Coordinates of C-alpha atoms in Angstrom, one line a residue:
X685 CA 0.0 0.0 0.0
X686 CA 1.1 3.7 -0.4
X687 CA 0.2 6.6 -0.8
X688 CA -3.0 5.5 -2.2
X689 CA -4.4 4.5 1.4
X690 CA -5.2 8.4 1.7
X691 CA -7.6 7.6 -0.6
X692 CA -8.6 4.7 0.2
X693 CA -8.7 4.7 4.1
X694 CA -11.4 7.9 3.8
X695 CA -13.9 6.3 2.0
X696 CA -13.7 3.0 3.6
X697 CA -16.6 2.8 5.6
X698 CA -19.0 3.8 2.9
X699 CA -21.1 0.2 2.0
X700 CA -22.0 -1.2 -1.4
X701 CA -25.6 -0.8 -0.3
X702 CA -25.3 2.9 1.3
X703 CA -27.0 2.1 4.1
X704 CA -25.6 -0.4 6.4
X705 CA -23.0 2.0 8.5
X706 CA -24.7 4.8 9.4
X707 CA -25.5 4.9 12.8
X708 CA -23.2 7.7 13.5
X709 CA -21.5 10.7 12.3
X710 CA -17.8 11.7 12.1
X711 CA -16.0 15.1 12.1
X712 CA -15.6 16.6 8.7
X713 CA -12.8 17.8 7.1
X714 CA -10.9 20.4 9.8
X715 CA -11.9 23.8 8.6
X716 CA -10.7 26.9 10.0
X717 CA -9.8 25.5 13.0
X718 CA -12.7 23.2 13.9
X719 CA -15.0 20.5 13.4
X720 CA -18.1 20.1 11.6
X721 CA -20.5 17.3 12.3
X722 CA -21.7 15.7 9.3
X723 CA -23.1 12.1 8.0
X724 CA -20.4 9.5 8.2
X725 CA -20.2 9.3 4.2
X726 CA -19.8 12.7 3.7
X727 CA -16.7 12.8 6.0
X728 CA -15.2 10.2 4.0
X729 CA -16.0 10.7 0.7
X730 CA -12.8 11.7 -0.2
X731 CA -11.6 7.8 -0.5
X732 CA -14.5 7.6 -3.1
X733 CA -24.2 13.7 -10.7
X734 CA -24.6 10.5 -13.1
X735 CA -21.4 12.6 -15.6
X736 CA -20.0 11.9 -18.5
X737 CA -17.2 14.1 -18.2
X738 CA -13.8 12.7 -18.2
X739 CA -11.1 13.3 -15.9
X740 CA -9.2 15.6 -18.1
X741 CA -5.4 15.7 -18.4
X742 CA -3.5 17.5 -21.2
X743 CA -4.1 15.7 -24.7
X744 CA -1.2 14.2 -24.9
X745 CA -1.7 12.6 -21.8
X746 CA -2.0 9.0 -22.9
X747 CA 1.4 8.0 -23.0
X748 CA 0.9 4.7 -21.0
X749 CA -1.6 1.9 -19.5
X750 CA -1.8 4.3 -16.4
X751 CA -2.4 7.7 -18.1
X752 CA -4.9 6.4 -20.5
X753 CA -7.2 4.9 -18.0
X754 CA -7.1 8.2 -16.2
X755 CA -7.7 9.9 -19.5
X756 CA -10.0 8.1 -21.0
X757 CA -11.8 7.3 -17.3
X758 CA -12.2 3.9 -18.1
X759 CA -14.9 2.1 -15.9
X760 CA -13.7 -1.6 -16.8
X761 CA -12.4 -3.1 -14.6
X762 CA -8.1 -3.3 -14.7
X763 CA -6.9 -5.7 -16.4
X764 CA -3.3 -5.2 -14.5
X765 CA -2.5 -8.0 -11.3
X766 CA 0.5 -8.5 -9.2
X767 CA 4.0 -9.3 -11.0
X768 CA 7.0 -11.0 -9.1
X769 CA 8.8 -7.6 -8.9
X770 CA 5.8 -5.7 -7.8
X771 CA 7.2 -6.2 -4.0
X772 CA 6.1 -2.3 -3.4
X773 CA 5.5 1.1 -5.5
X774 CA 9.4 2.5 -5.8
X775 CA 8.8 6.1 -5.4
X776 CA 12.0 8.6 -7.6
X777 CA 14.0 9.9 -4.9
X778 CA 12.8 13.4 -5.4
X779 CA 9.6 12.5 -3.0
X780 CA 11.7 11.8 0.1
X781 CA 10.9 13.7 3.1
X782 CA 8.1 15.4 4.6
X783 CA 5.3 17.1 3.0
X784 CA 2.1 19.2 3.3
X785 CA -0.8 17.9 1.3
X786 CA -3.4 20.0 -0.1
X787 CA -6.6 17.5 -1.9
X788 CA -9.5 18.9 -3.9
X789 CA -12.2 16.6 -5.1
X790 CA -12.6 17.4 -9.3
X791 CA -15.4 15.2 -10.0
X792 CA -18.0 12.7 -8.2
X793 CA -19.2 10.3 -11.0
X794 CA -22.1 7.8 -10.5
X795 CA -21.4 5.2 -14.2
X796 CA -24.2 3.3 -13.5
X797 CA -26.8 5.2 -11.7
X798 CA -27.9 6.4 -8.2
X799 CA -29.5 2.7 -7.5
X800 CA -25.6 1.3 -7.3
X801 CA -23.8 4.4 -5.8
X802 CA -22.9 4.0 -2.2
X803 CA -26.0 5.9 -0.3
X804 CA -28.0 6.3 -3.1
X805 CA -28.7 10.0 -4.8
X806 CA -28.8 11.7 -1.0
X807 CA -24.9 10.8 -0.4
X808 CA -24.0 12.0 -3.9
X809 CA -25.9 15.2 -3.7
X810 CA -24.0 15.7 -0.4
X811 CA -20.7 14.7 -1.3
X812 CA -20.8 16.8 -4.8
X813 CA -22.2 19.7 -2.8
X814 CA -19.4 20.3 -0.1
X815 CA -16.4 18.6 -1.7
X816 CA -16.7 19.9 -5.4
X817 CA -19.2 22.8 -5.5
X818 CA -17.8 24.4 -2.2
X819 CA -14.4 22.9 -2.6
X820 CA -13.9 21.6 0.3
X821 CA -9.9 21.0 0.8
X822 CA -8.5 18.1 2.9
X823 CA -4.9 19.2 4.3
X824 CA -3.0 16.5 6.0
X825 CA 0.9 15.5 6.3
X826 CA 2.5 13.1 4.4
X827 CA 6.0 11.3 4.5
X828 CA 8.0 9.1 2.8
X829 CA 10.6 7.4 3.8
X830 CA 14.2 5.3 2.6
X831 CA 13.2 1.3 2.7
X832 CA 15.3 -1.6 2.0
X833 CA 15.0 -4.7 0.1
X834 CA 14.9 -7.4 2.3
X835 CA 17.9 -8.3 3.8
X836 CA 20.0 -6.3 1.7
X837 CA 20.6 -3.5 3.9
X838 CA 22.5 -2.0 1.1
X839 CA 19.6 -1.9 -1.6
X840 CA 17.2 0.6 -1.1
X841 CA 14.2 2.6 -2.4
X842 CA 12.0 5.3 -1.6
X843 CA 8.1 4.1 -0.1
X844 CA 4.9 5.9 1.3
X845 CA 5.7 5.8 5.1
X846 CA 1.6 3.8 5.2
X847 CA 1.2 4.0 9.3
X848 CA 2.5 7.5 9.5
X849 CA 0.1 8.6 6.0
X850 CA -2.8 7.0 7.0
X851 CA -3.2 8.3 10.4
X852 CA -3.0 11.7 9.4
X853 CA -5.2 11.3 6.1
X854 CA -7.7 9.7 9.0
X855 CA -7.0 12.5 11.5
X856 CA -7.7 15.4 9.1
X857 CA -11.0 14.1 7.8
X858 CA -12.0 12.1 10.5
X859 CA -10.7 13.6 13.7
X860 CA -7.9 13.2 15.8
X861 CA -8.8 9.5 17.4
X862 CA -10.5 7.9 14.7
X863 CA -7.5 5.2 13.9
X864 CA -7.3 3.5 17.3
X865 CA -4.9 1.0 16.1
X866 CA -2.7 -0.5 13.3
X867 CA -1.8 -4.3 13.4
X868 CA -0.8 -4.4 10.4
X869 CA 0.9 -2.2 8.1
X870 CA 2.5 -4.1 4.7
X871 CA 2.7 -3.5 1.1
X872 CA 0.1 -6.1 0.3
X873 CA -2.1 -5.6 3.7
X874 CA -2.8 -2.8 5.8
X875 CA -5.0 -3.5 8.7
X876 CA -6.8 -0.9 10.9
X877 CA -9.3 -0.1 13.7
X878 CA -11.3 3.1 13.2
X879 CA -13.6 4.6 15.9
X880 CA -14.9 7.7 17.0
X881 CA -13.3 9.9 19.9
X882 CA -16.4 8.0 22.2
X883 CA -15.0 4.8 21.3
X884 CA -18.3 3.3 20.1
X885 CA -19.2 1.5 16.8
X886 CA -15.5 0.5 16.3
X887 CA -14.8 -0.4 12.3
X888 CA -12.3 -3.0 11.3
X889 CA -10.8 -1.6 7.6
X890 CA -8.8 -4.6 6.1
X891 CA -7.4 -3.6 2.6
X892 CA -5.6 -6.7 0.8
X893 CA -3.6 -5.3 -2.5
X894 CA -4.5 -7.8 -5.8
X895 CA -2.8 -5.5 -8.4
X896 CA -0.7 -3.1 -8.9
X897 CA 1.6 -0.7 -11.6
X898 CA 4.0 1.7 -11.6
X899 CA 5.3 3.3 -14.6
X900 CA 8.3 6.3 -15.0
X901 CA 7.2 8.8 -17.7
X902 CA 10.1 11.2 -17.6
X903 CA 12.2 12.6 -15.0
X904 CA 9.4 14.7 -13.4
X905 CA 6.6 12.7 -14.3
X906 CA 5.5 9.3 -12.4
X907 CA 2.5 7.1 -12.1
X908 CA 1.3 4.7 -10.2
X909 CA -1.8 2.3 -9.1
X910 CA -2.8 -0.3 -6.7
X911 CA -6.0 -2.2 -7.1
X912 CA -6.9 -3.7 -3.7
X913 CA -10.2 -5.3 -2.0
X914 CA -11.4 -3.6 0.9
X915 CA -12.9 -5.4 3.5
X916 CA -15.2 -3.2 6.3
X917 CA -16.6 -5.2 9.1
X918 CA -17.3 -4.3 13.0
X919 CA -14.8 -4.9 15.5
X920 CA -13.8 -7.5 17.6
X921 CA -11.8 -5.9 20.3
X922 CA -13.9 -7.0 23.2
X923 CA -14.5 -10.4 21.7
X924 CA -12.0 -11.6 19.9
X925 CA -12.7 -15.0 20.3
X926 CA -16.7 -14.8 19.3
X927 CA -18.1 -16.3 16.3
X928 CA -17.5 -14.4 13.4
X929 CA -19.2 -11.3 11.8
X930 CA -20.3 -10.7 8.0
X931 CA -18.6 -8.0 7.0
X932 CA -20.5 -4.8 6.4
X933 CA -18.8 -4.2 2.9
X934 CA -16.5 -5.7 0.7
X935 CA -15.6 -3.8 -2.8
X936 CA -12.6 -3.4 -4.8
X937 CA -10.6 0.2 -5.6
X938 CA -8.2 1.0 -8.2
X939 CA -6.5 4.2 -7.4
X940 CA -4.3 5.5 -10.4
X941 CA -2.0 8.6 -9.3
X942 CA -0.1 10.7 -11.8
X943 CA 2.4 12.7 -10.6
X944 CA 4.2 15.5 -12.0
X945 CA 7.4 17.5 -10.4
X946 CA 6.8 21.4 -10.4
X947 CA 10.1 22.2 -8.5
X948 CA 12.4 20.6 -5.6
X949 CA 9.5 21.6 -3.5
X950 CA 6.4 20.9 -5.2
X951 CA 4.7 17.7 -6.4
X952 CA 1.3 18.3 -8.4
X953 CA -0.8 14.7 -8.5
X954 CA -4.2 13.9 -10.6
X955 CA -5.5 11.1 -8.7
X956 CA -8.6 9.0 -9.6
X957 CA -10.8 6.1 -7.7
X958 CA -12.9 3.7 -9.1
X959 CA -15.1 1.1 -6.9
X960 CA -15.7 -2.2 -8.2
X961 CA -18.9 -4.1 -6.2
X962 CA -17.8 -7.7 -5.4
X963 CA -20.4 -10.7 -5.6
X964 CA -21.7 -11.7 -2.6
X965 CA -22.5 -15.8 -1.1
X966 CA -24.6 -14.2 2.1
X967 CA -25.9 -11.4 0.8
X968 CA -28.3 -11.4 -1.9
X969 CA -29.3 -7.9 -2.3
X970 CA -25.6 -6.9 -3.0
X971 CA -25.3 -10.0 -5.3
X972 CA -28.0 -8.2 -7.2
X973 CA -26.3 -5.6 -7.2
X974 CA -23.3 -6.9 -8.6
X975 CA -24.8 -8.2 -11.7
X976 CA -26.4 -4.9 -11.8
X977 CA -23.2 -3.3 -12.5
X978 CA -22.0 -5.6 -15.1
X979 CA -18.4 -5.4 -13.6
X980 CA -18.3 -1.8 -14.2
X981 CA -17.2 0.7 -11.8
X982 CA -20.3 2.5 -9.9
X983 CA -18.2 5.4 -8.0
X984 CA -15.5 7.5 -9.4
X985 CA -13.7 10.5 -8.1
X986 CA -11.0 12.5 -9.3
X987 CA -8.9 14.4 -7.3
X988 CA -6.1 17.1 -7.6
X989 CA -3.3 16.9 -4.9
X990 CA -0.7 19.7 -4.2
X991 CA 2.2 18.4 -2.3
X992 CA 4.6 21.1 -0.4
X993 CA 7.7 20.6 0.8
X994 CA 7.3 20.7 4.4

């Protein structure tokens, strides 16, 4: 996992149905200073109008497998896995160190209707409303860090610090104790407990990477994507042992970032999500809704992220 958990991690708790995990809200985005209570989906819509309109780069964008999906906002599923040497994304040195990010939501897209958007027309109203009407902008920290390869001490390469990232992607939109605790932070698995500062309704968030890419376009110009399930389902912390619990959710994300370097201290990134539903064996009403999509994605959202040098 990298960088792409920012995404990820802040829309993890929205359900294929909409209306499963709802029973209470989170703090929004910080904004001026304080909190706003909102709807849990709205608060994390940033992992995440039925449009046609593309996610526009320049037009000579599609240079690449990565770009063109991006370009062309393709909502097929990838056809991309997991190679031998895709241990991890390798990052170009340039983005080493800390950093101030700055994310805008572009675009909201519902491909095949309201019926199969997470939350239905209400949630996309709301999320299109305060994230790309009134441009709401999430600022967190990022970091990334020196890594080596194995037990060569003397091979290295430059990763997404994922523990550091995601708790302060979580903090920013979700409020300062919403990730109560990482068990397990890899390049194919990240694990996490999410709560609210009462400690109630605690959220287990287990996203298992199934494909990824990376691909150099110049010397100032990278791009990358992991395509991983996400698995929400309550916690366990007080009965570990019990029998277990369907999950609330399970979907797949691909999350294609394109990078581009503006300086030594600026990194400007287009950044798009697209959810997958997954067929279901317990649930038939999100096994309906499955076929329903035909394979195609039913939630897409472009963002543009500014990162500064911190």
């Amino acid at each position: 996992m990298t960088m792409i958990l920012s995404a990820l991690l802040v829309s993890a708790l929205l359900c294929n149905d909409g209306s499963t995990v709802s029973a209470y809200s989170f703090p929004s985005r910080v904004s001026k200073g304080k909190h706003d209570s909102i709807n849990r989906r709205t608060a994390l819509a940033q992992l995440a109008l039925v449009s046609s309109t593309p996610c526009l780069l320049p037009a000579n964008a599609a240079e690449n497998i990565l770009e063109a999906r991006l370009q062309e906002n393709s909502i097929a599923p990838p056809t991309y896995g997991m190679e031998a040497s895709d241990t991890d994304i390798f990052y170009p040195q340039y983005f080493l160190g800390s950093w101030k990010a700055a994310s805008s939501t572009v675009d909201i897209q519902a491909p095949c209707g309201f019926q199969l958007f997470a939350g239905g027309k209400a949630a996309f109203d709301s999320a299109t409303q305060k994230e790309v009407i009134e441009k709401d902008v999430l600022q967190y920290k990022a970091r990334f860090i020196t890594q080596s390869r194995g037990d060569d001490a003397s091979s290295s390469y430059i990763a997404a610090d994922r523990e550091f990232n995601t708790k302060e992607i979580a903090k920013a939109a979700m409020g300062g104790y919403s990730v109560l605790d990482v068990p397990i932070a890899t390049p194919n698995r990240f694990s996490c407990v999410l709560g609210p500062p009462d400690g109630s309704n605690l959220i287990c968030v287990d996203i298992i990477t199934i494909g990824r890419k990376s691909e150099s376009l110049s010397d100032e110009k990278f791009a990358c994507s992991e395509v991983v399930r996400q698995i929400v389902s309550p916690a366990r912390r007080n009965n570990p042992n019990g029998a277990p619990v369907p999950p609330l959710s399970v979907k797949e994300i691909e999350t294609i970032s394109v990078y581009t370097k503006l300086d030594n201290d600026k990194i400007q990134c287009r950044q798009r999500t697209a959810t997958y539903l997954v067929p279901s064996q317990t649930d038939p009403l999100a096994f309906k809704k499955w076929q329903m999509s035909e394979g195609k994605s039913v939630d897409v959202r472009c963002y543009d992220v500014l990162y500064s040098r911190a």
